Coordinates of C-alpha atoms in Angstrom, one line a residue:
Chain A
X30 CA 0.0 0.0 0.0
X31 CA 2.7 2.5 1.1
X32 CA 4.9 1.5 -1.8
X33 CA 2.0 1.8 -4.2
X34 CA 1.2 5.3 -2.9
X35 CA 4.8 6.5 -3.1
X36 CA 5.4 5.2 -6.6
X37 CA 2.1 6.9 -7.7
X38 CA 2.9 10.2 -6.2
X39 CA 6.5 10.3 -7.3
X40 CA 5.7 9.4 -10.9
X41 CA 2.9 12.0 -11.0
X42 CA 5.0 14.8 -9.6
X43 CA 8.1 14.1 -11.8
X44 CA 6.1 14.5 -15.0
X45 CA 5.6 10.9 -16.1
X46 CA 2.8 10.6 -18.6
X47 CA -0.4 9.7 -16.7
X48 CA -0.7 6.5 -18.8
X49 CA 2.6 5.3 -17.5
X50 CA 2.0 6.5 -13.9
X51 CA -1.2 4.4 -13.7
X52 CA -0.1 1.3 -15.5
X53 CA 3.5 1.4 -14.0
X54 CA 2.4 1.7 -10.4
X55 CA 0.0 -1.2 -10.8
X56 CA 2.7 -3.4 -12.4
X57 CA 5.1 -2.5 -9.6
X58 CA 2.6 -3.4 -6.9
X59 CA 1.7 -6.7 -8.5
X60 CA 5.3 -7.7 -9.1
X61 CA 6.4 -6.9 -5.5
X62 CA 3.4 -8.1 -3.5
X63 CA 2.1 -11.0 -5.5
X64 CA 4.9 -12.2 -7.7
X65 CA 3.2 -15.6 -8.3
X66 CA 0.0 -14.0 -9.7
X67 CA 1.6 -11.0 -11.4
X68 CA 1.8 -12.3 -15.0
X69 CA -1.9 -13.4 -14.9
X70 CA -2.9 -10.1 -13.3
X71 CA -1.1 -8.0 -15.8
X72 CA -2.9 -9.8 -18.6
X73 CA -6.1 -9.0 -16.7
X74 CA -5.1 -5.4 -16.8
X75 CA -5.0 -5.6 -20.7
X76 CA -8.5 -7.0 -20.6
X77 CA -9.6 -4.1 -18.3
X78 CA -8.1 -1.5 -20.6
X79 CA -10.2 -3.0 -23.4
X80 CA -13.3 -3.0 -21.1
X81 CA -12.6 0.7 -20.3
X82 CA -12.4 1.9 -23.9
X83 CA -15.2 -0.1 -25.5
X84 CA -18.5 1.0 -23.9
X85 CA -20.6 2.2 -26.8
X86 CA -21.5 5.4 -25.0
X87 CA -17.9 6.5 -25.3
X88 CA -18.1 6.6 -29.1
X89 CA -19.5 10.1 -28.9
X90 CA -16.3 11.5 -27.4
X91 CA -14.2 11.4 -30.7
X92 CA -17.2 12.9 -32.5
X93 CA -17.5 15.8 -30.1
X94 CA -13.8 16.4 -30.3
X95 CA -14.0 16.3 -34.1
X96 CA -16.8 18.9 -34.4
X97 CA -14.8 21.1 -32.0
X98 CA -11.7 20.6 -34.1
X99 CA -13.5 21.6 -37.3
X100 CA -15.0 24.6 -35.7
X101 CA -11.8 25.7 -34.1
X102 CA -10.0 25.8 -37.4
X103 CA -12.8 27.7 -39.1
X104 CA -14.5 31.1 -38.4
X105 CA -17.2 30.2 -36.0
X106 CA -15.4 31.3 -32.9
X107 CA -14.6 34.7 -34.3
X108 CA -18.2 35.3 -35.5
X109 CA -19.6 34.2 -32.1
X110 CA -17.4 36.6 -30.3
X111 CA -18.4 39.5 -32.6
X112 CA -22.1 38.7 -32.2
X113 CA -21.8 38.9 -28.4
X114 CA -19.5 41.9 -28.4
X115 CA -21.9 44.2 -30.3
X116 CA -24.5 43.7 -27.6
X117 CA -22.5 43.8 -24.3
X118 CA -19.2 45.4 -25.4
X119 CA -20.2 48.9 -24.4
X120 CA -21.0 48.0 -20.8
X121 CA -18.4 48.4 -18.0
X122 CA -16.5 45.1 -18.2
X123 CA -18.0 44.5 -21.6
X124 CA -15.1 42.7 -23.1
X125 CA -14.6 40.3 -20.2
X126 CA -18.3 39.6 -20.2
X127 CA -18.0 38.9 -23.9
X128 CA -15.3 36.5 -23.1
X129 CA -17.4 34.7 -20.5
X130 CA -20.4 34.5 -22.8
X131 CA -18.3 33.3 -25.8
X132 CA -16.8 30.6 -23.7
X133 CA -20.2 29.5 -22.5
X134 CA -21.6 29.3 -26.0
X135 CA -18.5 27.7 -27.4
X136 CA -18.9 25.1 -24.7
X137 CA -22.0 24.1 -26.5
X138 CA -19.8 23.0 -29.4
X139 CA -16.7 21.7 -27.6
X140 CA -16.5 19.2 -24.8
X141 CA -13.2 20.2 -23.3
X142 CA -11.8 23.3 -21.5
X143 CA -8.6 23.1 -23.5
X144 CA -10.3 23.6 -26.9
X145 CA -12.2 26.6 -25.4
X146 CA -9.1 28.2 -24.0
X147 CA -7.5 28.0 -27.4
X148 CA -10.4 29.1 -29.6
X149 CA -11.9 31.9 -27.5
X150 CA -8.8 33.0 -25.5
X151 CA -6.6 33.3 -28.6
X152 CA -9.0 35.9 -30.0
X153 CA -10.1 37.7 -26.8
X154 CA -6.7 38.2 -25.1
X155 CA -5.3 40.8 -27.5
X156 CA -8.6 42.7 -27.4
X157 CA -8.6 42.7 -23.6
X158 CA -5.0 43.8 -23.3
X159 CA -5.6 46.6 -25.7
X160 CA -8.7 47.7 -23.7
X161 CA -6.5 48.1 -20.6
X162 CA -7.0 44.9 -18.6
X163 CA -4.1 43.5 -16.8
X164 CA -2.4 40.5 -18.3
X165 CA -2.9 38.2 -15.3
X166 CA -6.6 39.2 -15.1
X167 CA -7.1 38.2 -18.8
X168 CA -5.5 34.9 -18.2
X169 CA -7.4 34.1 -15.1
X170 CA -10.6 35.2 -16.9
X171 CA -10.0 33.0 -19.9
X172 CA -9.0 29.9 -17.9
X173 CA -12.0 30.1 -15.6
X174 CA -14.5 31.1 -18.2
X175 CA -13.5 28.0 -20.1
X176 CA -14.5 26.0 -17.1
X177 CA -18.1 27.0 -17.8
X178 CA -17.6 25.1 -21.1
X179 CA -17.1 21.9 -19.1
X180 CA -20.6 22.2 -17.7
X181 CA -22.3 23.1 -20.9
X182 CA -23.2 20.0 -23.0
X183 CA -21.4 18.3 -24.7
X184 CA -18.9 17.7 -21.9
X185 CA -16.4 15.0 -21.8
X186 CA -16.6 15.1 -18.0
X187 CA -20.3 14.2 -18.1
X188 CA -19.7 11.4 -20.6
X189 CA -17.0 9.8 -18.5
X190 CA -19.0 10.2 -15.3
X191 CA -22.0 8.7 -17.0
X192 CA -20.0 5.7 -18.3
X193 CA -18.3 5.1 -15.0
X194 CA -21.5 5.1 -12.9
X195 CA -24.1 4.0 -15.5
X196 CA -25.9 7.3 -15.3
X197 CA -27.9 8.6 -18.3
X198 CA -25.5 10.9 -20.2
X199 CA -28.4 12.7 -21.9
X200 CA -29.8 13.7 -18.5
X201 CA -26.4 14.7 -17.2
X202 CA -26.0 17.0 -20.2
X203 CA -29.3 18.7 -19.4
X204 CA -28.4 19.1 -15.8
X205 CA -25.3 21.1 -16.7
X206 CA -27.0 23.9 -18.6
X207 CA -28.4 26.0 -15.8
X208 CA -25.5 25.7 -13.4
X209 CA -23.3 26.8 -16.4
X210 CA -25.5 29.8 -17.0
X211 CA -25.5 30.7 -13.3
X212 CA -21.7 30.8 -13.2
X213 CA -21.8 32.9 -16.4
X214 CA -24.0 35.4 -14.5
X215 CA -21.8 35.4 -11.4
X216 CA -18.6 35.9 -13.5
X217 CA -20.2 38.7 -15.5
X218 CA -21.3 40.5 -12.3
X219 CA -17.7 40.2 -11.1
X220 CA -16.3 41.5 -14.3
X221 CA -18.7 44.5 -14.3
X222 CA -17.7 45.4 -10.8
X223 CA -14.0 44.9 -11.5
X224 CA -14.1 47.2 -14.6
X225 CA -16.0 49.9 -12.6
X226 CA -13.6 49.8 -9.7
X227 CA -10.5 49.8 -11.9
X228 CA -12.1 52.5 -14.0
X229 CA -11.4 50.8 -17.3
X230 CA -12.8 52.9 -20.2
X231 CA -15.8 51.5 -21.9
X232 CA -16.1 50.9 -25.6
X233 CA -18.4 52.8 -27.9
X234 CA -21.9 51.3 -28.3
X235 CA -22.4 49.4 -31.6
X236 CA -25.1 50.7 -33.9
X237 CA -28.2 48.6 -34.7
X238 CA -27.0 48.1 -38.3
X239 CA -23.8 46.6 -36.9
X240 CA -25.8 44.4 -34.5
X241 CA -28.0 43.1 -37.2
X242 CA -25.1 42.2 -39.5
X243 CA -23.3 40.5 -36.6
X244 CA -26.3 38.4 -35.8
X245 CA -26.6 37.4 -39.4
X246 CA -23.0 36.3 -39.4
X247 CA -23.1 34.5 -36.1
X248 CA -26.5 33.0 -35.8
X249 CA -25.7 29.8 -37.6
X250 CA -23.3 28.9 -34.8
X251 CA -26.3 28.8 -32.5
X252 CA -27.4 25.7 -34.4
X253 CA -25.0 23.6 -32.1
X254 CA -26.9 24.1 -28.9
X255 CA -30.2 23.6 -30.8
X256 CA -28.9 20.2 -32.1
X257 CA -27.2 19.0 -29.0
X258 CA -29.3 20.4 -26.1
X259 CA -32.5 20.6 -28.1
X260 CA -32.1 17.2 -29.7
X261 CA -31.4 15.4 -26.5
X262 CA -34.1 17.3 -24.5
X263 CA -36.7 16.5 -27.2
X264 CA -35.6 12.9 -27.2
X265 CA -34.7 13.0 -30.9
X266 CA -31.1 12.1 -30.4
X267 CA -29.0 9.9 -28.2
X268 CA -25.8 11.6 -27.2
X269 CA -23.9 9.6 -29.9
X270 CA -26.4 10.6 -32.5
X271 CA -26.2 14.3 -31.4
X272 CA -22.4 14.1 -31.7
X273 CA -22.7 12.7 -35.2
X274 CA -25.2 15.4 -36.1
X275 CA -22.9 18.1 -34.7
X276 CA -20.0 16.8 -36.9
X277 CA -22.2 17.0 -40.0
X278 CA -23.4 20.5 -39.0
X279 CA -19.9 21.7 -38.3
X280 CA -18.8 20.4 -41.8
X281 CA -21.7 22.1 -43.5
X282 CA -21.3 25.3 -41.6
X283 CA -17.6 25.7 -42.2
X284 CA -17.4 24.4 -45.8
X285 CA -20.7 25.4 -47.4
X286 CA -22.0 28.3 -45.4
X287 CA -18.9 30.1 -44.2
X288 CA -16.5 28.6 -46.9
X289 CA -13.8 29.0 -44.2
X290 CA -11.8 25.8 -44.3
X291 CA -10.0 23.9 -46.9
X292 CA -9.8 20.2 -47.5
X293 CA -6.3 20.1 -46.0
X294 CA -7.6 21.6 -42.7
X295 CA -10.4 19.0 -42.5
X296 CA -7.9 16.2 -42.9
X297 CA -5.8 18.0 -40.2
X298 CA -8.9 18.1 -37.9
X299 CA -9.3 14.3 -38.4
X300 CA -5.7 13.7 -37.5
X301 CA -5.9 16.0 -34.4
X302 CA -9.1 14.3 -33.3
X303 CA -7.4 10.9 -33.7
X304 CA -4.5 11.9 -31.6
X305 CA -6.6 13.4 -28.8
X306 CA -8.9 10.4 -28.9
X307 CA -5.9 8.1 -28.5
X308 CA -4.4 10.1 -25.7
X309 CA -7.7 10.4 -23.8
X310 CA -8.9 6.9 -24.4
X311 CA -5.7 5.2 -23.2
X312 CA -6.2 7.2 -20.0
X313 CA -9.8 5.9 -19.7
X314 CA -8.5 2.4 -20.3
X315 CA -5.7 2.7 -17.8
X316 CA -8.1 4.3 -15.4
X317 CA -10.4 1.3 -15.7
X318 CA -7.5 -1.1 -15.1
X319 CA -6.6 1.0 -12.1
X320 CA -10.0 1.2 -10.5
X321 CA -10.5 -2.6 -11.1
X322 CA -7.3 -3.4 -9.4
X323 CA -7.6 -1.1 -6.4
X324 CA -11.0 -2.6 -5.9
X325 CA -9.4 -6.0 -6.1
X326 CA -6.8 -5.0 -3.5
X327 CA -9.6 -3.6 -1.4
X328 CA -7.9 -0.2 -1.0
X329 CA -11.2 1.8 -1.0
X330 CA -12.5 -0.5 1.7
X331 CA -9.5 0.4 3.9
X332 CA -9.5 4.1 3.2
X333 CA -13.2 5.1 3.0
X334 CA -15.0 3.9 6.2
X335 CA -13.1 6.2 8.5
X336 CA -13.8 9.1 6.2
X337 CA -17.6 8.5 6.0
X338 CA -18.3 6.9 9.4
X339 CA -21.3 4.7 9.8
X340 CA -24.5 5.8 8.2
X341 CA -23.3 9.1 6.8
X342 CA -25.9 11.8 6.0
X343 CA -26.5 12.9 2.4
X344 CA -24.9 16.3 3.0
X345 CA -21.8 14.7 4.5
X346 CA -21.4 12.4 1.6
X347 CA -21.8 15.2 -0.9
X348 CA -19.3 17.4 0.9
X349 CA -16.6 14.8 1.1
X350 CA -17.0 13.8 -2.5
X351 CA -16.9 17.4 -3.6
X352 CA -13.7 18.1 -1.7
X353 CA -12.0 14.9 -2.8
X354 CA -12.7 15.7 -6.5
X355 CA -11.6 19.2 -6.1
X356 CA -8.2 18.2 -4.7
X357 CA -7.8 15.3 -7.0
X358 CA -8.4 17.4 -10.1
X359 CA -5.7 19.9 -9.0
X360 CA -3.2 17.1 -9.6
X361 CA -4.4 14.8 -12.3
X362 CA -6.4 15.1 -15.5
X363 CA -10.1 15.4 -14.7
X364 CA -10.9 12.4 -17.0
X365 CA -8.6 10.1 -14.9
X366 CA -9.9 11.5 -11.6
X367 CA -13.6 11.0 -12.6
X368 CA -13.0 7.6 -14.0
X369 CA -11.1 6.2 -11.0
X370 CA -13.0 7.9 -8.2
X371 CA -16.6 7.6 -9.3
X372 CA -16.9 3.8 -8.9
X373 CA -15.1 4.0 -5.6
X374 CA -17.7 6.4 -4.1
X375 CA -20.7 4.8 -5.8
X376 CA -21.7 2.5 -2.9
X377 CA -21.8 5.5 -0.5
X378 CA -23.7 7.6 -3.0
X379 CA -26.4 4.9 -3.5
X380 CA -26.5 4.2 0.3
X381 CA -27.0 7.8 1.3
X382 CA -29.6 8.3 -1.5
X383 CA -27.8 11.1 -3.3
X384 CA -29.2 11.9 -6.7
X385 CA -26.6 10.6 -9.2
X386 CA -27.4 13.4 -11.7
X387 CA -26.9 16.1 -9.1
X388 CA -23.7 14.5 -8.0
X389 CA -22.5 14.2 -11.6
X390 CA -23.1 18.0 -12.0
X391 CA -21.2 18.7 -8.8
X392 CA -18.3 16.3 -9.7
X393 CA -17.9 17.8 -13.2
X394 CA -18.0 21.3 -11.7
X395 CA -15.3 20.3 -9.2
X396 CA -13.2 18.8 -12.0
X397 CA -13.4 22.1 -13.9
X398 CA -12.5 24.1 -10.8
X399 CA -9.7 21.8 -9.7
X400 CA -8.1 21.9 -13.2
X401 CA -8.0 25.7 -13.1
X402 CA -6.6 25.9 -9.5
X403 CA -2.9 26.5 -8.8
X404 CA -0.5 25.1 -8.3
X405 CA -1.0 22.1 -10.6
X406 CA -4.3 22.5 -12.4
X407 CA -3.9 21.2 -15.9
X408 CA -5.7 24.2 -17.5
X409 CA -2.9 26.5 -16.2
X410 CA -0.4 24.5 -18.2
X411 CA -2.7 24.6 -21.3
X412 CA -2.9 28.4 -21.0
X413 CA 0.9 28.6 -20.5
X414 CA 1.3 26.4 -23.6
X415 CA -1.1 28.6 -25.7
X416 CA -0.1 32.1 -24.6
X417 CA 3.5 31.4 -23.7
X418 CA 3.4 33.5 -20.5
X419 CA 5.3 32.8 -17.3
X420 CA 3.6 30.6 -14.7
X421 CA 3.2 33.3 -12.0
X422 CA 1.5 35.6 -14.4
X423 CA -1.0 32.9 -15.4
X424 CA -2.0 32.2 -11.8
X425 CA -1.8 35.8 -10.7
X426 CA -5.5 36.5 -10.7
X427 CA -6.9 33.0 -10.0
X428 CA -8.3 33.7 -6.5
X429 CA -11.4 35.8 -7.2
X430 CA -12.6 33.4 -9.8
X431 CA -11.9 30.4 -7.5
X432 CA -13.9 32.0 -4.7
X433 CA -16.8 32.7 -7.1
X434 CA -16.7 29.0 -8.2
X435 CA -16.7 27.8 -4.6
X436 CA -19.7 30.0 -3.9
X437 CA -21.4 28.5 -7.0
X438 CA -20.8 25.0 -5.6
X439 CA -22.4 25.9 -2.3
X440 CA -25.4 27.4 -4.0
X441 CA -25.7 24.3 -6.1
X442 CA -25.6 22.0 -3.1
X443 CA -28.2 24.2 -1.3
X444 CA -30.5 24.5 -4.3
X445 CA -30.1 21.3 -6.3
X446 CA -33.1 22.2 -8.4
X447 CA -30.9 24.6 -10.4
X448 CA -29.3 21.5 -11.9
X449 CA -32.2 19.1 -11.7
X450 CA -35.2 20.9 -13.0
X451 CA -34.3 20.6 -16.7
X452 CA -33.7 16.9 -16.7
X453 CA -36.8 16.4 -14.6
X454 CA -38.8 18.5 -17.1
X455 CA -37.4 16.4 -20.0
X456 CA -38.5 13.2 -18.2
X457 CA -42.0 14.8 -17.7
X458 CA -41.7 14.6 -14.0
Chain B
X2 CA 9.7 24.0 -36.4
X3 CA 11.7 20.9 -36.0
X4 CA 15.4 21.5 -35.8
X5 CA 16.9 18.7 -37.7
X6 CA 20.5 18.6 -36.8
X7 CA 21.3 16.1 -39.5
X8 CA 20.0 18.3 -42.2
X9 CA 23.4 19.6 -43.4
X10 CA 25.6 16.7 -42.3
X11 CA 26.1 13.7 -44.5
X12 CA 23.9 10.9 -43.3
X13 CA 25.4 7.5 -42.5
X14 CA 23.5 4.5 -43.8
X15 CA 22.2 3.8 -40.3
X16 CA 20.8 7.3 -40.0
X17 CA 19.3 7.0 -43.5
X18 CA 17.5 3.8 -42.5
X19 CA 16.4 5.4 -39.3
X20 CA 15.0 8.4 -41.2
X21 CA 13.3 6.2 -43.8
X22 CA 11.6 4.1 -41.0
X23 CA 10.5 7.4 -39.4
X24 CA 8.9 8.6 -42.5
X25 CA 7.1 5.3 -43.1
X26 CA 5.9 5.0 -39.5
X27 CA 4.7 8.6 -39.5
X28 CA 2.8 8.0 -42.8
X29 CA 1.2 4.8 -41.6
X30 CA 0.1 6.2 -38.2
X31 CA -1.2 9.4 -39.7
X32 CA -3.2 7.5 -42.4
X33 CA -4.7 5.1 -39.8
X34 CA -5.7 8.0 -37.5
X35 CA -7.3 10.1 -40.3
X36 CA -8.9 7.0 -41.9
X37 CA -10.4 5.8 -38.6
X38 CA -11.8 9.2 -37.5
X39 CA -13.2 9.9 -41.0
X40 CA -14.9 6.4 -41.2
X41 CA -16.2 6.7 -37.7
X42 CA -17.8 10.1 -38.6
X43 CA -19.3 8.7 -41.8
X44 CA -20.6 5.6 -40.1
X45 CA -22.2 7.4 -37.2
X46 CA -23.8 10.1 -39.5
X47 CA -25.1 7.4 -41.8
X48 CA -26.5 5.5 -38.9
X49 CA -28.5 8.6 -37.8
X50 CA -30.1 8.7 -41.2
X51 CA -30.6 5.0 -41.4
X52 CA -32.3 4.9 -38.0
X53 CA -34.5 7.9 -38.9
X54 CA -35.7 6.6 -42.2
X55 CA -35.2 2.8 -42.1
X56 CA -33.5 1.0 -39.2
X57 CA -30.2 1.2 -37.5
X58 CA -27.2 -0.3 -39.3
X59 CA -26.8 -3.6 -37.6
X60 CA -23.0 -3.6 -37.6
X61 CA -22.5 0.1 -36.6
X62 CA -21.7 -0.5 -33.0
X63 CA -19.3 -3.3 -33.7
X64 CA -17.4 -1.4 -36.4
X65 CA -17.3 1.8 -34.4
X66 CA -15.8 -0.1 -31.5
X67 CA -13.2 -1.6 -33.8
X68 CA -12.3 1.9 -35.1
X69 CA -12.1 3.3 -31.6
X70 CA -9.6 0.5 -30.6
X71 CA -7.6 1.1 -33.7
X72 CA -7.5 4.9 -33.1
X73 CA -6.6 4.6 -29.4
X74 CA -3.6 2.3 -29.8
X75 CA -2.3 4.0 -32.9
X76 CA -2.7 7.3 -30.9
X77 CA -0.7 5.8 -28.0
X78 CA 2.3 5.4 -30.2
X79 CA 1.8 8.7 -32.1
X80 CA 1.4 10.5 -28.8
X81 CA 4.7 9.2 -27.5
X82 CA 6.5 10.2 -30.7
X83 CA 5.1 13.7 -30.6
X84 CA 5.1 14.3 -26.8
X85 CA 1.3 14.5 -26.7
X86 CA 0.6 12.3 -23.7
X87 CA -1.0 14.1 -20.8
X88 CA 1.3 14.6 -17.8
X89 CA 1.8 17.0 -14.9
X90 CA 4.9 18.8 -16.2
X91 CA 5.2 21.6 -13.6
X92 CA 8.5 20.5 -12.0
X93 CA 10.0 19.0 -15.1
X94 CA 9.6 22.3 -17.0
X95 CA 11.1 24.3 -14.2
X96 CA 14.3 22.2 -14.1
X97 CA 17.6 23.5 -15.6
X98 CA 18.1 21.8 -19.0
X99 CA 20.8 19.3 -17.8
X100 CA 18.7 18.0 -15.0
X101 CA 15.6 18.0 -17.2
X102 CA 17.5 15.8 -19.7
X103 CA 18.5 13.3 -17.0
X104 CA 14.9 13.1 -15.9
X105 CA 13.6 12.7 -19.4
X106 CA 16.0 9.8 -19.9
X107 CA 14.9 8.1 -16.6
X108 CA 11.2 8.7 -17.4
X109 CA 11.6 7.3 -20.9
X110 CA 13.5 4.3 -19.6
X111 CA 10.8 3.4 -17.1
X112 CA 8.0 4.2 -19.6
X113 CA 9.7 1.9 -22.2
X114 CA 9.8 -0.8 -19.6
X115 CA 6.1 -0.4 -18.7
X116 CA 5.2 -0.4 -22.4
X117 CA 7.3 -3.5 -23.0
X118 CA 5.4 -5.3 -20.2
X119 CA 2.1 -4.2 -21.6
X120 CA 3.2 -5.3 -25.1
X121 CA 4.0 -8.8 -23.8
X122 CA 0.7 -8.9 -21.8
X123 CA -1.4 -7.8 -24.7
X124 CA 0.3 -10.3 -27.0
X125 CA -0.6 -13.1 -24.5
X126 CA -4.1 -11.8 -24.4
X127 CA -4.3 -11.8 -28.2
X128 CA -2.8 -15.3 -28.4
X129 CA -5.4 -16.5 -25.9
X130 CA -8.2 -14.9 -27.8
X131 CA -7.0 -16.5 -31.0
X132 CA -6.9 -20.0 -29.5
X133 CA -10.5 -19.6 -28.2
X134 CA -11.8 -18.5 -31.6
X135 CA -14.8 -16.5 -30.5
X136 CA -16.8 -14.6 -33.1
X137 CA -18.3 -11.1 -32.9
X138 CA -22.1 -11.1 -32.7
X139 CA -23.0 -8.9 -35.6
X140 CA -20.4 -9.5 -38.3
X141 CA -19.3 -13.0 -37.3
X142 CA -15.7 -11.8 -37.6
X143 CA -13.0 -13.5 -35.4
X144 CA -12.9 -11.5 -32.1
X145 CA -9.1 -11.5 -32.0
X146 CA -8.9 -9.2 -35.0
X147 CA -10.0 -6.4 -32.6
X148 CA -7.0 -7.0 -30.4
X149 CA -4.2 -7.2 -33.0
X150 CA -3.5 -3.5 -32.8
X151 CA -2.9 -3.5 -29.0
X152 CA 0.5 -5.2 -28.9
X153 CA 1.5 -3.2 -32.0
X154 CA 0.5 0.1 -30.4
X155 CA 2.2 -0.6 -27.0
X156 CA 5.2 -2.1 -28.9
X157 CA 5.7 1.0 -31.1
X158 CA 5.2 3.2 -28.0
X159 CA 8.0 1.3 -26.3
X160 CA 10.3 1.8 -29.4
X161 CA 9.5 5.5 -29.4
X162 CA 10.5 5.8 -25.7
X163 CA 13.8 4.1 -26.6
X164 CA 14.3 6.5 -29.5
X165 CA 13.7 9.4 -27.0
X166 CA 16.6 8.1 -24.9
X167 CA 18.8 7.8 -27.9
X168 CA 17.8 11.3 -29.1
X169 CA 18.7 12.7 -25.7
X170 CA 22.1 11.1 -25.8
X171 CA 22.9 12.3 -29.3
X172 CA 21.5 15.8 -29.0
X173 CA 22.7 18.6 -26.7
X174 CA 19.3 20.0 -25.8
X175 CA 16.7 18.0 -23.8
X176 CA 14.1 16.4 -26.0
X177 CA 10.7 15.4 -24.8
X178 CA 10.1 12.9 -27.6
X179 CA 12.1 11.7 -30.6
X180 CA 10.2 13.9 -33.1
X181 CA 9.2 16.9 -31.0
X182 CA 11.6 18.8 -28.8
X183 CA 9.0 20.0 -26.3
X184 CA 5.2 20.1 -26.1
X185 CA 5.3 23.9 -26.2
X186 CA 6.0 24.1 -29.9
X187 CA 3.7 23.6 -32.9
X188 CA 3.6 20.2 -34.4
X189 CA 5.2 19.6 -37.8
X190 CA 2.0 18.4 -39.3
X191 CA -0.9 20.7 -38.9
X192 CA -1.3 23.8 -36.8
X193 CA -4.3 23.7 -34.4
X194 CA -3.3 22.6 -31.0
X195 CA -6.1 21.5 -28.7

């Protein structure tokens, strides 16, 4: 147990690929503690990796990555930003609010925070800097706004949670919509106040002619939420079908309507999707092998009872799970954390009668918050990678956003209906 | 983007072979990834239409699973070659180059070992599946065909880690992977980084 923990932590901190960290620690444990069974168990690991990557619900992941890839290399992001800017740009904090709203809407196309940081952040950051916002504020803003994208369907977090706990992915998608919008509102209020206090000059108001032309340009992008949220809400599409429809729509939008991307860029989007799929799916597979084997070694049974006590209340279970995910996602990729931890907590969740959909929303929110939290949140490194700014500058303005997100978590636990009423409505309940 | 130190020098025959193999491996991996994602897209879109107007394509789920497996394990090897695997690089990036290089060599060595063990285990798994001769439910194809790619993917990943070690011994700068100096630069093929 101790050796297992040490090898895991060491490999994690010294920058081993997560894939090797997970598989390597397991192999080490097996070889040291049960040398007689090790070869058989390692072959079982291969079987678990296969089990991990083959649930049919996961097939929608590459499709959502693909539609985001196509959209990112085209013009949609820019048009979306312009459409929102002509309406809110003249308010105090107009540009940061545009950034928030663009990230939220872009989240309706893309399932990951990284894609959103790249697509929206790349365009918005120069504009924000020019308008007089501090560099670390713009970086904190972009990273944390992109978190909203993780709650807006499609979200890889929801898909992985749904697969790991056998919860309906469609219902999870619907449960993320209003919490996402709530955080958008909270961030926007903060940006408004920030710009007022710092006395950042406002932009001129756009004319109605400009507004109408921007809507004409940007409106087709709104087709994505219609297809994905609308399609699933109305029961027309399963998540996989919604993903396929989103790919088709992205192709039509960027090639026929906007004429923005060439054949070469489409092939490139295919390649990038393939690579990201490979890198993500091997983690899901390794995560499955990991959670199978820690279950086999009875590690959760040793660690969890003291944490939960006997007969824990619903609020206690939720609080512990929320804190554990938040901390875990500060260190490892959210996909790995969700895939490994969810099955471990599942018995307590069922026992205490926590709504699995509410928990899915909370877990995905924590995954988003954790991955934007210093020192090790992975979004910080994505932003460093994209904007090539020093680490301290990237994390310089993280605290206000972090506090807002923690407040959002507390509100969500207190008023679970914010997450649950849309799925309940869809079920007709 | 990629600084090729052997560009101006005359290549030895060993380097020529190594370069040639690199080009072939890259071509095959890129083709498989593009082909799989494109086919998966076409299959799933076709299935939406088929389900709406007629009935679902009976083999859609099985073929998509096959394509996902093929993509994943090709991506494993490609990801090592291009330094794309997800990791927590905060400390590694902050190290002085010499120390970083030492760590990359140690990490690559252990990673190569882990990949080698996984290659062996997945080969055993494949051999076992072949001897059982199960068929897939929809297409009645031998089940082991799904698993052929696994030892290949892990095996190639192992080779790429070994190549990373060699690269770090032959070059002055630290290299994260054999074909990509660090994850902070654009890839040779394509521009959009996600």
